[in-house]
Amino acid sequence: MFRKNVPETTIKRLPVYLGVLEHFEKQGREFVNSQDFEDLVDIKQAILRKDLSFFGELGIRGKGYEVKSLTFQIKKLIGIDSRTWKTVIIGAGNIAQALMKYKSFEDINLDITAAFDSDPAKIGKRFGNVPVLDIGSLEQVINEEGIKFVILTSPGEVVGEILEVLKQTKIKGLINFTPEYLRVSKKVKVINVNITAKILTMFFYLKNQ
Amino acid sequence: MFRKNVPETTIKRLPVYLGVLEHFEKQGREFVNSQDFEDLVDIKQAILRKDLSFFGELGIRGKGYEVKSLTFQIKKLIGIDSRTWKTVIIGAGNIAQALMKYKSFEDINLDITAAFDSDPAKIGKRFGNVPVLDIGSLEQVINEEGIKFVILTSPGEVVGEILEVLKQTKIKGLINFTPEYLRVSKKVKVINVNITAKILTMFFYLKNQ
DNA sequence: GAATGTGAACACATTCACAGCT
DNA sequence: AGCTGTGAATGTGTTCACATTC
């Protein structure tokens, strides 16, 4: 599908570009150029052009990029098109509840099918209209619903067992909100969202100017 | 303080090393070597050694690293020592509430002094014992408490005004949970925790194998 | 003329491989 | 003998600068 193998860094910037385009779309701009991107977020113009070049010639020389068309292209690349991505949240604690109530997920066609917990006090409840189910039914739901990636928020102690269950499924991705390092098959893409680590990194910068 | 200027990538790994050390500490290990790190998390042994070398000679040749002493050193580097870091959360929505209730922050001596919101229904409440104050008092509290960094969780629409208020303060860091790109003085270190972007990155990987 | 697309130069990060300590 | 610490080699990502296209 792509002309070259796309660098990790490029992939991480695609969502940023989408945000920039949305910004200009709201302003009614029909065309933007790479300098407009640089002025709005701190990504150098040459980076934007090189990033996009991995996916073809998406701009018009001498003119720039058409906002609508580039938005469409990037959405297609990422996979936000007609399709809806389904996921489940493992754990129904504080962070999980925040995610369940998070409105912006509608914009990216993310459908949180259910959350899973072992606490009887939580099972049966709903947060932001997402039901909390018994952790015992996790494997079954993933299989039945054809879930491709899960969001892990459970406490560190149970992560081991959860990974054993997930090994029985065909998931291809995992977003990890726990501070644990996860040892999973190379075929599963793990994306870490380690809040404590981010805060520690902030400490480091503050301490050392 | 440091022999060379430390790469960004090295700094981001320091919290990971702390996690590894904690793991081995729990197992009662007195010494670890760089291979032990590689076996536990997927960071190559040479990387660990080079990372640590920026801060001096922290190991013992032929033997490895003493768990307690290295833990102490890294904590000192990051700034988790006797001192407690104070912060405030701007916004008191779902994510803010999850952060306020988040237990693990005690381990890193993070003290969330207060959250700030404009919603009268939230002002005066407490989440995880953190009080929600009127957003109008933000500047005053930051100054009085000597807050060095803030956590931003408010909705996109009000981010502009908030940044104006923050400009009047002496904060040196900002952890950004909103999807907005923030234009702030170069003197303020911004760390982004963009959950939606992470999920979109996951979409990309799933779509393209 | 203006802004893209891209090879080439450069900067930064990782990995190798071995000298240097314990 | 064993494992760290680190220059040198390699690999990856960014920036430059200009030919190319509209």
Tab-separated table of C-alpha atoms (C1' of nucleotides) in Angstrom:
chain	number	residue	atom	x	y	z
A	1	MET	CA	0.000	0.000	0.000
A	2	PHE	CA	2.807	2.466	0.788
A	3	ARG	CA	5.772	3.376	-1.296
A	4	LYS	CA	8.288	2.932	1.504
A	5	ASN	CA	8.119	1.669	5.017
A	6	VAL	CA	6.760	4.492	7.080
A	7	PRO	CA	8.779	5.618	10.140
A	8	GLU	CA	7.181	5.329	13.579
A	9	THR	CA	7.564	9.061	14.094
A	10	THR	CA	5.578	9.810	10.961
A	11	ILE	CA	2.715	7.615	12.108
A	12	LYS	CA	2.575	9.362	15.476
A	13	ARG	CA	2.280	12.722	13.765
A	14	LEU	CA	-0.683	11.795	11.553
A	15	PRO	CA	-3.247	12.452	14.325
A	16	VAL	CA	-1.628	15.850	14.909
A	17	TYR	CA	-2.053	16.741	11.244
A	18	LEU	CA	-5.689	15.803	11.484
A	19	GLY	CA	-6.076	18.243	14.378
A	20	VAL	CA	-4.417	21.026	12.392
A	21	LEU	CA	-6.653	20.386	9.392
A	22	GLU	CA	-9.732	20.455	11.595
A	23	HIS	CA	-8.559	23.807	12.961
A	24	PHE	CA	-8.248	25.314	9.469
A	25	GLU	CA	-11.450	23.675	8.276
A	26	LYS	CA	-13.309	25.475	11.088
A	27	GLN	CA	-11.800	28.734	9.879
A	28	GLY	CA	-13.206	28.039	6.448
A	29	ARG	CA	-9.781	27.718	4.796
A	30	GLU	CA	-9.823	25.832	1.518
A	31	PHE	CA	-6.054	25.488	1.085
A	32	VAL	CA	-3.179	25.301	3.560
A	33	ASN	CA	0.544	25.097	2.975
A	34	SER	CA	3.274	23.430	4.972
A	35	GLN	CA	4.236	26.750	6.578
A	36	ASP	CA	0.705	27.029	8.025
A	37	PHE	CA	1.302	23.731	9.817
A	38	GLU	CA	4.623	24.932	11.182
A	39	ASP	CA	3.039	28.157	12.432
A	40	LEU	CA	0.270	26.321	14.283
A	41	VAL	CA	2.106	23.377	15.837
A	42	ASP	CA	5.846	23.035	16.209
A	43	ILE	CA	6.469	20.614	13.396
A	44	LYS	CA	8.825	21.928	10.739
A	45	GLN	CA	7.399	22.324	7.246
A	46	ALA	CA	9.922	19.959	5.697
A	47	ILE	CA	8.837	17.228	8.126
A	48	LEU	CA	5.215	17.556	7.125
A	49	ARG	CA	6.096	17.333	3.447
A	50	LYS	CA	8.354	14.336	3.938
A	51	ASP	CA	5.785	12.607	6.156
A	52	LEU	CA	3.068	12.991	3.548
A	53	SER	CA	5.415	11.947	0.763
A	54	PHE	CA	5.447	8.405	2.173
A	55	PHE	CA	1.821	8.118	1.160
A	56	GLY	CA	1.988	9.643	-2.308
A	57	GLU	CA	1.745	13.140	-3.746
A	58	LEU	CA	-1.059	14.616	-1.689
A	59	GLY	CA	-0.431	18.304	-2.350
A	60	ILE	CA	-0.462	20.631	-5.334
A	61	ARG	CA	2.861	22.299	-6.159
A	62	GLY	CA	2.734	26.061	-6.009
A	63	LYS	CA	-0.554	25.933	-4.136
A	64	GLY	CA	-0.445	23.770	-1.031
A	65	TYR	CA	-2.826	21.147	0.297
A	66	GLU	CA	-6.589	21.197	-0.108
A	67	VAL	CA	-7.968	20.977	3.439
A	68	LYS	CA	-10.905	18.684	2.669
A	69	SER	CA	-9.020	16.343	0.408
A	70	LEU	CA	-6.018	15.994	2.737
A	71	THR	CA	-8.317	15.377	5.716
A	72	PHE	CA	-10.016	12.634	3.749
A	73	GLN	CA	-6.702	11.077	2.742
A	74	ILE	CA	-5.276	11.036	6.257
A	75	LYS	CA	-8.496	9.674	7.726
A	76	LYS	CA	-8.348	6.915	5.147
A	77	LEU	CA	-4.723	6.175	6.018
A	78	ILE	CA	-5.479	5.955	9.718
A	79	GLY	CA	-8.654	4.043	9.215
A	80	ILE	CA	-11.293	6.539	10.393
A	81	ASP	CA	-13.690	6.116	7.555
A	82	SER	CA	-17.097	4.556	7.408
A	83	ARG	CA	-15.991	1.722	9.641
A	84	THR	CA	-16.358	1.798	13.424
A	85	TRP	CA	-13.610	0.284	15.576
A	86	LYS	CA	-14.799	-1.766	18.491
A	87	THR	CA	-12.872	-2.174	21.708
A	88	VAL	CA	-13.328	-3.267	25.307
A	89	ILE	CA	-11.874	-1.820	28.492
A	90	ILE	CA	-10.368	-4.238	30.986
A	91	GLY	CA	-10.954	-2.904	34.485
A	92	ALA	CA	-13.706	-0.528	35.587
A	93	GLY	CA	-11.800	1.741	37.956
A	94	ASN	CA	-11.244	5.486	37.824
A	95	ILE	CA	-9.430	5.725	34.521
A	96	ALA	CA	-11.725	3.186	32.888
A	97	GLN	CA	-14.779	5.176	33.972
A	98	ALA	CA	-13.260	8.363	32.593
A	99	LEU	CA	-12.667	6.647	29.258
A	100	MET	CA	-16.211	5.279	29.176
A	101	LYS	CA	-17.606	8.774	29.663
A	102	TYR	CA	-15.194	10.389	27.228
A	103	LYS	CA	-17.285	12.116	24.557
A	104	SER	CA	-14.586	12.686	21.929
A	105	PHE	CA	-14.416	9.005	21.054
A	106	GLU	CA	-17.550	9.415	18.963
A	107	ASP	CA	-15.620	11.706	16.611
A	108	ILE	CA	-13.209	8.923	15.736
A	109	ASN	CA	-15.845	6.195	15.442
A	110	LEU	CA	-14.621	4.281	18.464
A	111	ASP	CA	-17.209	2.016	20.017
A	112	ILE	CA	-16.490	0.803	23.544
A	113	THR	CA	-18.539	-2.371	23.673
A	114	ALA	CA	-18.088	-3.087	27.380
A	115	ALA	CA	-15.817	-2.863	30.388
A	116	PHE	CA	-14.823	-5.900	32.463
A	117	ASP	CA	-14.226	-6.142	36.185
A	118	SER	CA	-14.273	-8.745	38.920
A	119	ASP	CA	-15.906	-6.507	41.535
A	120	PRO	CA	-19.587	-7.566	41.992
A	121	ALA	CA	-20.389	-4.010	43.077
A	122	LYS	CA	-19.426	-2.745	39.637
A	123	ILE	CA	-20.731	-5.565	37.449
A	124	GLY	CA	-24.084	-4.630	35.930
A	125	LYS	CA	-23.522	-0.888	36.263
A	126	ARG	CA	-23.156	1.456	33.314
A	127	PHE	CA	-20.814	4.402	32.836
A	128	GLY	CA	-21.480	6.718	29.888
A	129	ASN	CA	-23.816	3.972	28.693
A	130	VAL	CA	-21.042	1.353	28.611
A	131	PRO	CA	-21.993	-1.765	30.601
A	132	VAL	CA	-19.609	-3.365	33.094
A	133	LEU	CA	-19.519	-7.138	32.626
A	134	ASP	CA	-17.982	-9.970	34.622
A	135	ILE	CA	-14.285	-10.413	33.812
A	136	GLY	CA	-15.027	-14.106	33.323
A	137	SER	CA	-16.810	-13.353	30.055
A	138	LEU	CA	-13.916	-11.350	28.586
A	139	GLU	CA	-12.591	-14.005	26.219
A	140	GLN	CA	-16.064	-14.868	24.962
A	141	VAL	CA	-17.021	-11.248	24.223
A	142	ILE	CA	-13.728	-10.526	22.439
A	143	ASN	CA	-14.276	-13.537	20.216
A	144	GLU	CA	-17.987	-12.963	19.566
A	145	GLU	CA	-17.624	-9.271	18.827
A	146	GLY	CA	-14.443	-9.706	16.803
A	147	ILE	CA	-12.581	-7.174	18.967
A	148	LYS	CA	-9.184	-6.316	17.440
A	149	PHE	CA	-7.679	-4.308	20.308
A	150	VAL	CA	-8.289	-3.850	24.028
A	151	ILE	CA	-7.653	-1.101	26.552
A	152	LEU	CA	-6.012	-2.350	29.734
A	153	THR	CA	-6.571	-0.382	32.946
A	154	SER	CA	-6.642	-3.062	35.649
A	155	PRO	CA	-4.353	-2.918	38.686
A	156	GLY	CA	-0.875	-4.381	38.383
A	157	GLU	CA	-1.571	-7.495	40.480
A	158	VAL	CA	-4.026	-9.019	38.008
A	159	VAL	CA	-2.216	-8.059	34.805
A	160	GLY	CA	-0.532	-11.470	34.612
A	161	GLU	CA	-3.809	-13.439	34.579
A	162	ILE	CA	-5.387	-11.008	32.120
A	163	LEU	CA	-2.519	-11.485	29.677
A	164	GLU	CA	-3.026	-15.263	29.907
A	165	VAL	CA	-6.677	-14.822	28.929
A	166	LEU	CA	-5.778	-12.426	26.105
A	167	LYS	CA	-3.286	-14.970	24.760
A	168	GLN	CA	-6.292	-17.184	23.942
A	169	THR	CA	-7.812	-14.462	21.759
A	170	LYS	CA	-6.875	-13.069	18.375
A	171	ILE	CA	-6.385	-9.449	19.460
A	172	LYS	CA	-3.765	-7.524	17.505
A	173	GLY	CA	-3.400	-4.463	19.716
A	174	LEU	CA	-3.362	-3.355	23.337
A	175	ILE	CA	-3.410	0.120	24.835
A	176	ASN	CA	-1.788	-0.132	28.240
A	177	PHE	CA	-2.787	2.363	30.943
A	178	THR	CA	-1.085	0.363	33.699
A	179	PRO	CA	2.486	1.155	34.731
A	180	GLU	CA	3.457	-2.496	34.148
A	181	TYR	CA	5.688	-3.616	31.311
A	182	LEU	CA	3.725	-6.178	29.302
A	183	ARG	CA	5.340	-9.221	27.782
A	184	VAL	CA	3.166	-10.165	24.848
A	185	SER	CA	3.595	-11.788	21.453
A	186	LYS	CA	5.450	-9.641	18.910
A	187	LYS	CA	2.310	-9.811	16.797
A	188	VAL	CA	0.404	-7.658	19.281
A	189	LYS	CA	1.105	-3.921	19.011
A	190	VAL	CA	1.346	-2.414	22.501
A	191	ILE	CA	0.904	1.327	23.007
A	192	ASN	CA	1.733	2.537	26.505
A	193	VAL	CA	0.032	5.482	28.208
A	194	ASN	CA	2.047	5.650	31.393
A	195	ILE	CA	0.809	8.662	33.316
A	196	THR	CA	3.120	8.210	36.291
A	197	ALA	CA	6.125	7.995	33.962
A	198	LYS	CA	5.080	11.254	32.274
A	199	ILE	CA	4.883	12.974	35.621
A	200	LEU	CA	8.301	11.646	36.627
A	201	THR	CA	9.706	12.934	33.353
A	202	MET	CA	8.251	16.322	34.269
A	203	PHE	CA	9.974	16.139	37.675
A	204	PHE	CA	13.255	15.517	35.896
A	205	TYR	CA	12.901	18.560	33.668
A	206	LEU	CA	11.876	20.815	36.540
A	207	LYS	CA	14.709	19.628	38.708
A	208	ASN	CA	17.278	20.151	35.961
A	209	GLN	CA	15.868	23.416	34.556
B	1	MET	CA	25.440	18.595	37.057
B	2	PHE	CA	25.733	16.099	34.176
B	3	ARG	CA	28.775	15.235	32.154
B	4	LYS	CA	27.045	15.646	28.801
B	5	ASN	CA	23.665	16.856	27.740
B	6	VAL	CA	21.297	13.999	28.228
B	7	PRO	CA	19.176	12.851	25.243
B	8	GLU	CA	15.377	13.091	25.500
B	9	THR	CA	15.107	9.356	24.939
B	10	THR	CA	17.319	8.634	27.925
B	11	ILE	CA	15.206	10.811	30.189
B	12	LYS	CA	12.027	9.024	29.134
B	13	ARG	CA	13.551	5.683	30.048
B	14	LEU	CA	14.549	6.632	33.590
B	15	PRO	CA	11.058	5.950	34.996
B	16	VAL	CA	11.124	2.549	33.289
B	17	TYR	CA	14.402	1.695	34.989
B	18	LEU	CA	12.880	2.626	38.299
B	19	GLY	CA	10.071	0.163	37.644
B	20	VAL	CA	12.540	-2.598	36.818
B	21	LEU	CA	14.539	-1.927	39.973
B	22	GLU	CA	11.374	-2.015	42.063
B	23	HIS	CA	10.560	-5.390	40.503
B	24	PHE	CA	13.949	-6.852	41.460
B	25	GLU	CA	13.902	-5.187	44.868
B	26	LYS	CA	10.641	-7.011	45.610
B	27	GLN	CA	12.340	-10.261	44.649
B	28	GLY	CA	15.041	-9.528	47.190
B	29	ARG	CA	17.789	-9.210	44.587
B	30	GLU	CA	20.830	-7.276	45.775
B	31	PHE	CA	22.577	-6.926	42.409
B	32	VAL	CA	21.283	-6.771	38.843
B	33	ASN	CA	23.163	-6.555	35.581
B	34	SER	CA	22.253	-4.921	32.304
B	35	GLN	CA	21.131	-8.255	30.862
B	36	ASP	CA	18.509	-8.559	33.625
B	37	PHE	CA	17.013	-5.283	32.404
B	38	GLU	CA	16.929	-6.505	28.828
B	39	ASP	CA	15.238	-9.736	29.893
B	40	LEU	CA	12.487	-7.916	31.789
B	41	VAL	CA	11.662	-4.997	29.495
B	42	ASP	CA	12.624	-4.677	25.869
B	43	ILE	CA	15.474	-2.231	26.290
B	44	LYS	CA	18.810	-3.525	25.048
B	45	GLN	CA	21.570	-3.867	27.626
B	46	ALA	CA	23.897	-1.472	25.796
B	47	ILE	CA	21.204	1.217	25.931
B	48	LEU	CA	20.853	0.905	29.671
B	49	ARG	CA	24.599	1.179	30.157
B	50	LYS	CA	24.901	4.173	27.846
B	51	ASP	CA	21.900	5.880	29.461
B	52	LEU	CA	23.367	5.531	32.927
B	53	SER	CA	26.798	6.614	31.728
B	54	PHE	CA	25.461	10.136	31.169
B	55	PHE	CA	25.115	10.453	34.913
B	56	GLY	CA	28.419	8.967	36.026
B	57	GLU	CA	29.724	5.496	36.770
B	58	LEU	CA	26.810	3.980	38.653
B	59	GLY	CA	27.706	0.302	38.304
B	60	ILE	CA	30.493	-1.976	39.418
B	61	ARG	CA	32.514	-3.620	36.638
B	62	GLY	CA	32.396	-7.354	36.742
B	63	LYS	CA	29.461	-7.285	39.120
B	64	GLY	CA	26.539	-5.194	37.917
B	65	TYR	CA	24.413	-2.590	39.634
B	66	GLU	CA	23.443	-2.613	43.291
B	67	VAL	CA	19.647	-2.447	43.332
B	68	LYS	CA	19.282	-0.131	46.324
B	69	SER	CA	22.052	2.223	45.375
B	70	LEU	CA	20.931	2.547	41.735
B	71	THR	CA	17.336	3.117	42.826
B	72	PHE	CA	18.542	5.882	45.105
B	73	GLN	CA	20.635	7.447	42.364
B	74	ILE	CA	17.860	7.449	39.765
B	75	LYS	CA	15.336	8.787	42.247
B	76	LYS	CA	17.757	11.572	43.022
B	77	LEU	CA	18.239	12.298	39.322
B	78	ILE	CA	14.506	12.488	38.696
B	79	GLY	CA	13.829	14.385	41.871
B	80	ILE	CA	11.824	11.873	43.899
B	81	ASP	CA	13.619	12.328	47.160
B	82	SER	CA	12.515	13.854	50.395
B	83	ARG	CA	10.802	16.651	48.578
B	84	THR	CA	7.130	16.555	47.585
B	85	TRP	CA	6.092	18.051	44.250
B	86	LYS	CA	2.910	20.080	44.335
B	87	THR	CA	0.606	20.486	41.384
B	88	VAL	CA	-2.926	21.567	40.537
B	89	ILE	CA	-5.365	20.109	38.040
B	90	ILE	CA	-7.179	22.518	35.741
B	91	GLY	CA	-10.642	21.162	35.026
B	92	ALA	CA	-12.637	18.773	37.205
B	93	GLY	CA	-14.151	16.505	34.561
B	94	ASN	CA	-13.817	12.755	34.102
B	95	ILE	CA	-10.086	12.540	33.584
B	96	ALA	CA	-9.392	15.078	36.320
B	97	GLN	CA	-11.487	13.061	38.773
B	98	ALA	CA	-9.631	9.889	37.846
B	99	LEU	CA	-6.312	11.617	38.493
B	100	MET	CA	-7.521	12.984	41.830
B	101	LYS	CA	-8.459	9.475	42.944
B	102	TYR	CA	-5.309	7.885	41.539
B	103	LYS	CA	-3.547	6.168	44.434
B	104	SER	CA	-0.117	5.629	42.871
B	105	PHE	CA	0.739	9.306	43.030
B	106	GLU	CA	1.577	8.896	46.694
B	107	ASP	CA	4.485	6.633	45.736
B	108	ILE	CA	6.146	9.434	43.812
B	109	ASN	CA	5.463	12.156	46.382
B	110	LEU	CA	3.046	14.047	44.157
B	111	ASP	CA	0.653	16.288	46.031
B	112	ILE	CA	-2.384	17.487	44.098
B	113	THR	CA	-3.249	20.646	45.977
B	114	ALA	CA	-6.556	21.350	44.228
B	115	ALA	CA	-8.557	21.121	41.028
B	116	PHE	CA	-10.155	24.153	39.370
B	117	ASP	CA	-13.420	24.387	37.481
B	118	SER	CA	-16.005	26.981	36.548
B	119	ASP	CA	-19.021	24.707	37.142
B	120	PRO	CA	-20.784	25.756	40.403
B	121	ALA	CA	-22.067	22.196	40.768
B	122	LYS	CA	-18.487	20.937	41.104
B	123	ILE	CA	-16.916	23.769	43.096
B	124	GLY	CA	-16.711	22.830	46.777
B	125	LYS	CA	-16.808	19.094	46.115
B	126	ARG	CA	-13.898	16.765	46.829
B	127	PHE	CA	-12.597	13.819	44.812
B	128	GLY	CA	-10.077	11.520	46.488
B	129	ASN	CA	-9.802	14.261	49.096
B	130	VAL	CA	-8.739	16.889	46.545
B	131	PRO	CA	-10.961	19.987	46.723
B	132	VAL	CA	-12.445	21.597	43.609
B	133	LEU	CA	-11.989	25.380	43.704
B	134	ASP	CA	-13.315	28.195	41.553
B	135	ILE	CA	-11.249	28.652	38.409
B	136	GLY	CA	-11.069	32.349	39.280
B	137	SER	CA	-8.669	31.599	42.096
B	138	LEU	CA	-6.230	29.621	39.925
B	139	GLU	CA	-3.578	32.307	39.533
B	140	GLN	CA	-3.648	33.147	43.217
B	141	VAL	CA	-3.287	29.533	44.379
B	142	ILE	CA	-0.425	28.834	41.948
B	143	ASN	CA	1.443	31.860	43.254
B	144	GLU	CA	0.719	31.277	46.924
B	145	GLU	CA	1.556	27.573	46.861
B	146	GLY	CA	4.579	28.029	44.625
B	147	ILE	CA	3.250	25.501	42.103
B	148	LYS	CA	5.884	24.672	39.475
B	149	PHE	CA	3.753	22.647	37.043
B	150	VAL	CA	0.065	22.171	36.286
B	151	ILE	CA	-2.041	19.409	34.778
B	152	LEU	CA	-4.446	20.650	32.116
B	153	THR	CA	-7.638	18.671	31.490
B	154	SER	CA	-10.189	21.344	30.600
B	155	PRO	CA	-12.220	21.191	27.381
B	156	GLY	CA	-10.707	22.674	24.239
B	157	GLU	CA	-12.911	25.759	24.144
B	158	VAL	CA	-11.500	27.292	27.323
B	159	VAL	CA	-7.859	26.349	26.797
B	160	GLY	CA	-7.078	29.768	25.289
B	161	GLU	CA	-8.244	31.711	28.351
B	162	ILE	CA	-6.490	29.300	30.704
B	163	LEU	CA	-3.186	29.795	28.908
B	164	GLU	CA	-3.607	33.560	29.308
B	165	VAL	CA	-3.997	33.116	33.050
B	166	LEU	CA	-1.026	30.748	33.213
B	167	LYS	CA	1.102	33.318	31.379
B	168	GLN	CA	0.799	35.521	34.470
B	169	THR	CA	2.297	32.799	36.666
B	170	LYS	CA	5.800	31.425	36.998
B	171	ILE	CA	4.980	27.808	36.141
B	172	LYS	CA	7.756	25.898	34.391
B	173	GLY	CA	5.838	22.826	33.255
B	174	LEU	CA	2.475	21.692	31.933
B	175	ILE	CA	1.072	18.219	31.425
B	176	ASN	CA	-1.525	18.458	28.705
B	177	PHE	CA	-4.393	15.941	28.669
B	178	THR	CA	-6.384	17.940	26.101
B	179	PRO	CA	-6.074	17.163	22.411
B	180	GLU	CA	-5.175	20.822	21.714
B	181	TYR	CA	-1.730	21.938	20.669
B	182	LEU	CA	-0.578	24.527	23.210
B	183	ARG	CA	1.402	27.600	22.255
B	184	VAL	CA	3.367	28.538	25.330
B	185	SER	CA	6.683	30.169	26.128
B	186	LYS	CA	9.730	28.054	25.300
B	187	LYS	CA	10.579	28.210	28.983
B	188	VAL	CA	7.595	26.037	29.873
B	189	LYS	CA	8.099	22.301	29.315
B	190	VAL	CA	4.937	20.775	27.831
B	191	ILE	CA	4.330	17.032	28.054
B	192	ASN	CA	1.366	15.794	26.035
B	193	VAL	CA	-0.816	12.846	27.018
B	194	ASN	CA	-3.079	12.680	23.995
B	195	ILE	CA	-5.302	9.659	24.453
B	196	THR	CA	-7.255	10.121	21.247
B	197	ALA	CA	-4.007	10.357	19.275
B	198	LYS	CA	-2.803	7.085	20.822
B	199	ILE	CA	-5.997	5.361	19.802
B	200	LEU	CA	-5.717	6.718	16.260
B	201	THR	CA	-2.147	5.444	16.107
B	202	MET	CA	-3.519	2.044	17.122
B	203	PHE	CA	-6.096	2.237	14.304
B	204	PHE	CA	-3.266	2.901	11.869
B	205	TYR	CA	-1.292	-0.149	12.970
B	206	LEU	CA	-4.334	-2.412	12.897
B	207	LYS	CA	-5.365	-1.196	9.475
B	208	ASN	CA	-1.884	-1.685	8.033
B	209	GLN	CA	-1.023	-4.942	9.841
C	1	DG	C1'	6.119	32.872	-8.661
C	2	DA	C1'	5.002	29.799	-5.210
C	3	DA	C1'	4.974	25.718	-2.720
C	4	DT	C1'	5.534	20.695	-3.180
C	5	DG	C1'	8.416	16.489	-3.314
C	6	DT	C1'	12.813	14.496	-2.512
C	7	DG	C1'	17.924	13.180	-2.818
C	8	DA	C1'	21.782	14.509	-0.078
C	9	DA	C1'	23.785	16.338	4.210
C	10	DC	C1'	23.358	16.418	8.788
C	11	DA	C1'	22.017	15.340	13.576
C	12	DC	C1'	20.617	12.177	16.836
C	13	DA	C1'	19.943	7.455	18.783
C	14	DT	C1'	21.136	2.635	18.874
C	15	DT	C1'	24.164	-1.123	18.614
C	16	DC	C1'	28.658	-3.149	18.386
C	17	DA	C1'	32.808	-4.583	20.274
C	18	DC	C1'	36.330	-4.229	23.237
C	19	DA	C1'	39.338	-1.825	26.633
C	20	DG	C1'	39.272	-1.168	31.509
C	21	DC	C1'	37.979	-2.266	36.320
C	22	DT	C1'	36.713	-5.272	40.136
D	1	DA	C1'	36.385	-14.174	34.444
D	2	DG	C1'	32.697	-11.101	34.233
D	3	DC	C1'	30.242	-7.031	33.436
D	4	DT	C1'	30.595	-2.089	33.057
D	5	DG	C1'	31.674	2.054	30.400
D	6	DT	C1'	32.438	4.068	26.019
D	7	DG	C1'	34.535	5.319	21.403
D	8	DA	C1'	33.392	3.882	16.743
D	9	DA	C1'	30.081	2.065	13.391
D	10	DT	C1'	25.636	1.751	12.075
D	11	DG	C1'	20.875	2.972	11.672
D	12	DT	C1'	17.052	6.168	11.888
D	13	DG	C1'	14.981	10.672	11.686
D	14	DT	C1'	15.415	15.647	10.544
D	15	DT	C1'	16.758	19.495	7.884
D	16	DC	C1'	18.554	21.574	3.778
D	17	DA	C1'	18.220	23.137	-0.705
D	18	DC	C1'	16.723	22.815	-5.127
D	19	DA	C1'	14.610	20.659	-9.212
D	20	DT	C1'	9.877	20.007	-10.373
D	21	DT	C1'	5.221	21.095	-11.104
D	22	DC	C1'	1.089	23.945	-11.104
